[in-house]
Amino acid sequence: MSALALLGAFGTLLGAGYGFLTLLARKETQLSLTEQIAFSWLLGTGAVSLLLWIFGLFVHGILLPGLVSIICLSLGLVGWRRMVPRPLRRKPNLFEIFLGIIVFLEIAIVFYLSFVHTLGWDGLLNWEIKAHYAFANGGVIPATYFSDSGRAFSHPEYPLAIPFTELWLYLWLGEADQFWAKTIFPIFYVIGTFLVVALGKRFTGKTWNGLLMAAFLFFVPQITVEVGSAIAGYADFPLSIFYLATIGCLFCATEPKNDAFFRLYAACLALLPWVKRDGLILWIVAAACGVFVILRTKRSSRHFLALFPGLLIICGWRLYLSAMHAPQAAADFLPMNLETFSSHLDRILPLFSALLAEFHNLPIWSLFWFVVAVGVAYLLGQMRNPGTPVLLNALFVPIVLYLLIYVFSSWPNYLEHVGLSISRLLLHVAPVGFLIILLAVSRRRVKSPAPVHERGVTCTMAVSERTPVVELA
Amino acid sequence: MTVRFSYGRIAHVLLWGGLAVASLGMSIPKIYSGVTQYPLRPTGPLHTCDSYLKFATGASGASKDLISIFQSMTASKRIIIFTRKDDAFSSGLGMTTAYLASPHLVRLFEISGTHPDNELSKMNPDELAAVVFCRVNRPNWLPAGKVIGSGLEVVSTSEKKVRR
């Protein structure tokens, strides 16, 4: 019964996501199967959680999942009618098959790890708690939860993409089940590997490049086994995958007339602040990168509307919290103003030291940041390609902003505050680091933003191969 | 298909190959210990709460017991939870109890030491559904409550008249 319910939950979620994908991509762009699955999942989780929240303002009980299911099925039907074209098949070579098997085994291990471990501390008390309470209250978080000072430890002000995706499973299962709630996190890992493979193919024209990077994703302990990793039930890893999709799409959108990827960028961008509050910083950075691309590629001003859905979600959530009398300011931080900033300037150097120490924290990151640094050195010579500054800014600016936020830490020992959370914050941008390594390894040189034709493969066309074994690009 | 070799290409391959091998050498022991460290745990709707409670108190399947205790109390009244400052176990136990105490409103008190007499004496028992002690001693003047494992005690101050 549980398997059938899970199938229903995931099926409706993917159906909704696929419907949105077909509306965004239209028939002008070929998307590989892995891209279709990845974007369907990301858009599906965003859409279902938003629908549950919005409809939950008006209805609750059996009517709520009923209504959302009908919309999911309708969107699935739209997707079925408008199907996004897929590129032609090509037989994979032996190396690609080998890498495909490795990636498959790694995915199996991540699922195993996810079931072996319980939800992490924040996974239970910041995220799952909201799904649990909403399920017990007919699909709507009780108003008392937001104003209950005794439960302030669970951060009622955090957004609902992850809890309401868990809630969607609960509504289908008919009970709040912490074990099955964990299934969504290894799926985010699968989506991450799919995106790395697909973007690798688009960036470099070679399938093996993407497969190789996807295989290495597993070997960063912070992604697979550490606190806050893909198995812990925290929102950090899903946020990093949304950010990867956002920046990856924006990179592809730097090619002229690639509006399908620009629309996908806009959709993923909008969901960043809906996944985690820190997503607001990623939203600001990715939106600034988007503005840069619009100006640099001389797109029409209507493209600035891409920022509107995200702003709507940010403002909508703020208004909702105000209406619920939820605390909006984080207790961990002092008021963010110039006065506090100037009086705590002496923290900046120790903060940068702490960041550097984190970069060479080998048990957590292995050599990942060192490899990224080598990749960055490779890309510095390619700044004329608008995609390169996008990638570099998307990697570095959030790190700097995250670090500056600790200037406002209210903890007596602010470096302890840094030590507890910096690895999870760096995780948000780590997949973008993989894109940089990908470009550096492939030594792809782009002299102009014109489409690159390499064996008929471009970001615009994505003439990639589909086979039963390596259906991954 | 011909492959052209150049010093640059060879250096490129050597650099990235070396980095890949070094990364793997660094990561594999950590990943391996992460994969083999824990056995499969029993599944269940509350398996994370159960694991936390077992870890902190030694009691198995305590979540259901706690939920049924809280359900037997008047929902409109608040539950007070006492935890100890600088005791991560106590704090974790308190928050897990608060999680399970829904739909009751809760209030967490973090106290120095292990005797909450002062704080308790200021409270009106008519407004409380229960007092929970997480690795904190129950004052002698308060009647004994339901003890779960070691270090967790729930003292009910308002039980529903009718019990199933």
Tab-separated table of C-alpha atoms in Angstrom, chain B residues 8-85:
chain	number	residue	atom	x	y	z
B	8	GLY	CA	49.875	21.202	-22.976
B	9	ARG	CA	47.408	18.368	-23.451
B	10	ILE	CA	49.638	15.901	-21.601
B	11	ALA	CA	50.114	18.353	-18.717
B	12	HIS	CA	46.346	18.956	-18.645
B	13	VAL	CA	45.579	15.244	-18.449
B	14	LEU	CA	48.285	14.664	-15.819
B	15	LEU	CA	47.051	17.578	-13.684
B	16	TRP	CA	43.408	16.548	-13.675
B	17	GLY	CA	44.224	12.856	-13.437
B	18	GLY	CA	46.448	13.549	-10.425
B	19	LEU	CA	43.791	15.710	-8.784
B	20	ALA	CA	41.159	13.035	-9.367
B	21	VAL	CA	43.307	10.282	-7.874
B	22	ALA	CA	44.291	12.430	-4.871
B	23	SER	CA	40.640	13.377	-4.274
B	24	LEU	CA	39.552	9.768	-4.394
B	25	GLY	CA	42.365	8.738	-2.051
B	26	MET	CA	41.258	11.402	0.408
B	27	SER	CA	37.514	10.731	0.183
B	28	ILE	CA	37.154	6.984	-0.044
B	29	PRO	CA	38.111	6.172	3.589
B	30	LYS	CA	35.672	8.798	4.876
B	31	ILE	CA	32.851	7.666	2.592
B	32	TYR	CA	33.543	4.023	3.391
B	33	SER	CA	33.325	4.612	7.137
B	34	GLY	CA	30.147	6.643	6.594
B	35	VAL	CA	28.562	3.807	4.647
B	36	THR	CA	29.569	1.014	7.018
B	37	GLN	CA	29.194	2.868	10.333
B	38	TYR	CA	25.510	2.248	11.023
B	39	PRO	CA	23.316	-0.802	10.616
B	40	LEU	CA	19.810	-0.591	9.155
B	41	ARG	CA	17.406	0.770	11.770
B	42	PRO	CA	13.842	-0.327	12.322
B	43	THR	CA	11.413	1.663	10.214
B	44	GLY	CA	8.255	3.304	11.475
B	45	PRO	CA	6.303	6.532	11.283
B	46	LEU	CA	8.178	8.018	14.242
B	47	HIS	CA	11.491	6.288	13.773
B	48	THR	CA	13.602	9.458	14.053
B	49	CYS	CA	11.920	10.566	17.307
B	50	ASP	CA	12.209	7.029	18.652
B	51	SER	CA	15.921	6.955	17.830
B	52	TYR	CA	16.510	10.307	19.552
B	53	LEU	CA	14.550	9.283	22.647
B	54	LYS	CA	16.311	5.928	22.836
B	55	PHE	CA	19.658	7.671	22.505
B	56	ALA	CA	18.842	10.151	25.269
B	57	THR	CA	16.828	7.992	27.678
B	58	GLY	CA	17.480	4.389	26.681
B	59	ALA	CA	13.743	3.735	26.268
B	60	SER	CA	12.561	2.050	23.066
B	61	GLY	CA	9.463	3.195	21.180
B	62	ALA	CA	8.955	6.062	23.622
B	63	SER	CA	7.380	8.434	21.092
B	64	LYS	CA	4.044	6.617	21.116
B	65	ASP	CA	3.971	6.597	24.913
B	66	LEU	CA	4.634	10.319	25.041
B	67	ILE	CA	2.003	11.067	22.428
B	68	SER	CA	-0.619	9.033	24.287
B	69	ILE	CA	0.261	10.778	27.568
B	70	PHE	CA	-0.123	14.200	25.948
B	71	GLN	CA	-3.348	13.196	24.216
B	72	SER	CA	-4.864	12.323	27.575
B	73	MET	CA	-4.488	15.934	28.679
B	74	THR	CA	-6.633	18.980	28.026
B	75	ALA	CA	-5.416	20.304	24.672
B	76	SER	CA	-6.097	23.943	25.488
B	77	LYS	CA	-3.553	23.971	28.318
B	78	ARG	CA	0.160	24.539	27.954
B	79	ILE	CA	2.949	22.055	28.587
B	80	ILE	CA	6.032	23.244	30.408
B	81	ILE	CA	9.337	21.594	29.582
B	82	PHE	CA	12.408	22.014	31.743
B	83	THR	CA	15.846	21.466	30.253
B	84	ARG	CA	19.340	22.062	31.549
B	85	LYS	CA	21.645	24.745	30.248
